[in-house]
Amino acid sequence: MRAARLIKMVLLLQSRPSMTAGELARELEVSERTITRDAQALSEAGIPVYANRGRSGGYRLVGGYRTRLTGLARGEAEALFLSGVPGALREMGLDDISSAARLKVSAALLPSLRDAQDTAAQRFHLDAPGWYHEPQTPELLPVVAEAVWDDRLVAARYRREDQEVERELAPYGLVLKAGVWYVCAGTEGTFRVYRIDRFTAVEAMQERFVRDECFDLPAFWEERAAEFARSLLRTEIEVRLSPEGARRLPYVTDRAAARAAIEAAPPADEEDRITLTLPVESEEVAYAQLLTLGADAEVLAPETLRSRFAEAAARMDDLYR
């Protein structure tokens, strides 16, 4: 365990000009005191780790030292090959580059690890698109992907409702969500998300942009995705659920909203049913979602939605009678 940590510490210092004890402690998930002891151990082993004192101090490797402790264990090699998404790389126009990189990594591995790519591929496969949807690659995706890699500004034209809008964008990152490609881009002093299949034209500009070092693509996407899901829930309905209906509700509507509504519901009545207020996208969407729960869900309000369920129940009764 300690040997692996020492190797990782050397590799971290090799990849950066300098790191404080606090930064190393966070990366290695140990205390700063442990970092001090590890630095001393590396120094005693002949690795030139130097500590600068003071407010701007930190640890660094002296004299451009480069370690050769870069061999991969089998688990590490297999995880490396798992990190690629072949379909997504192909859609971005990076299939040839990815293939060449994998060949180079394979050639650099020890002979006993050359089969890591095959063993990983035969055990794990990522199929990003959702069920019942034919995936379509946006025609302009390769252009956007190239701009993302090159930190290059783009002039884009995209569809927004019934009109086309032109924007100059700084494309920071791509996201593939349920088979749909999005680009997270800086524009007009803020960051926004655009569906790439709504672009009608994209032209890479000569000018490059300077990345905001504080921008975190995974965190940004998680926050915006949660905001988007909440923004869709514009209507509230009142529904009475059996225990089975309460169990299944998170699987037919927005999961977070369903769980929050169930937790906030008062105690069950004499029939062991709970009554709750549920945020939904619309009455039309709620009708389609709750209909799948059958008799385990009773809509109490609004009256218009309750009437639709009553009519559906009557039609079902006539059909099966």
mmCIF file of C-alpha atoms in Angstrom, residues 23-24 34 42 90 95 116 155 170 172 180-181 186 190 213-214 248 259 266 282 316 320:
data_model
loop_
_atom_site.group_PDB
_atom_site.id
_atom_site.type_symbol
_atom_site.label_atom_id
_atom_site.label_comp_id
_atom_site.label_asym_id
_atom_site.label_seq_id
_atom_site.Cartn_x
_atom_site.Cartn_y
_atom_site.Cartn_z
ATOM 1 C CA GLU A 23 -2.525 19.240 -2.150
ATOM 2 C CA LEU A 24 -0.576 15.993 -1.967
ATOM 3 C CA THR A 34 2.206 11.252 6.305
ATOM 4 C CA LEU A 42 11.768 9.141 -1.047
ATOM 5 C CA ARG A 90 -15.978 7.214 -33.686
ATOM 6 C CA ASP A 95 -11.572 6.583 -34.158
ATOM 7 C CA ALA A 116 -5.525 -6.674 -21.317
ATOM 8 C CA ALA A 155 -19.258 30.762 -34.915
ATOM 9 C CA ALA A 170 -16.073 28.909 -26.569
ATOM 10 C CA TYR A 172 -15.359 23.787 -23.279
ATOM 11 C CA VAL A 180 -27.796 12.781 -27.361
ATOM 12 C CA TRP A 181 -24.688 14.956 -27.765
ATOM 13 C CA GLY A 186 -18.939 29.837 -22.739
ATOM 14 C CA THR A 190 -21.679 32.692 -18.826
ATOM 15 C CA GLU A 213 -9.278 27.042 -14.749
ATOM 16 C CA CYS A 214 -12.208 26.976 -12.324
ATOM 17 C CA ARG A 248 -43.186 1.851 -8.112
ATOM 18 C CA ARG A 259 -38.963 10.214 -3.402
ATOM 19 C CA PRO A 266 -48.376 12.216 6.082
ATOM 20 C CA SER A 282 -47.891 18.428 -17.087
ATOM 21 C CA MET A 316 -61.235 -0.539 -19.505
ATOM 22 C CA TYR A 320 -62.862 -6.407 -20.336
#
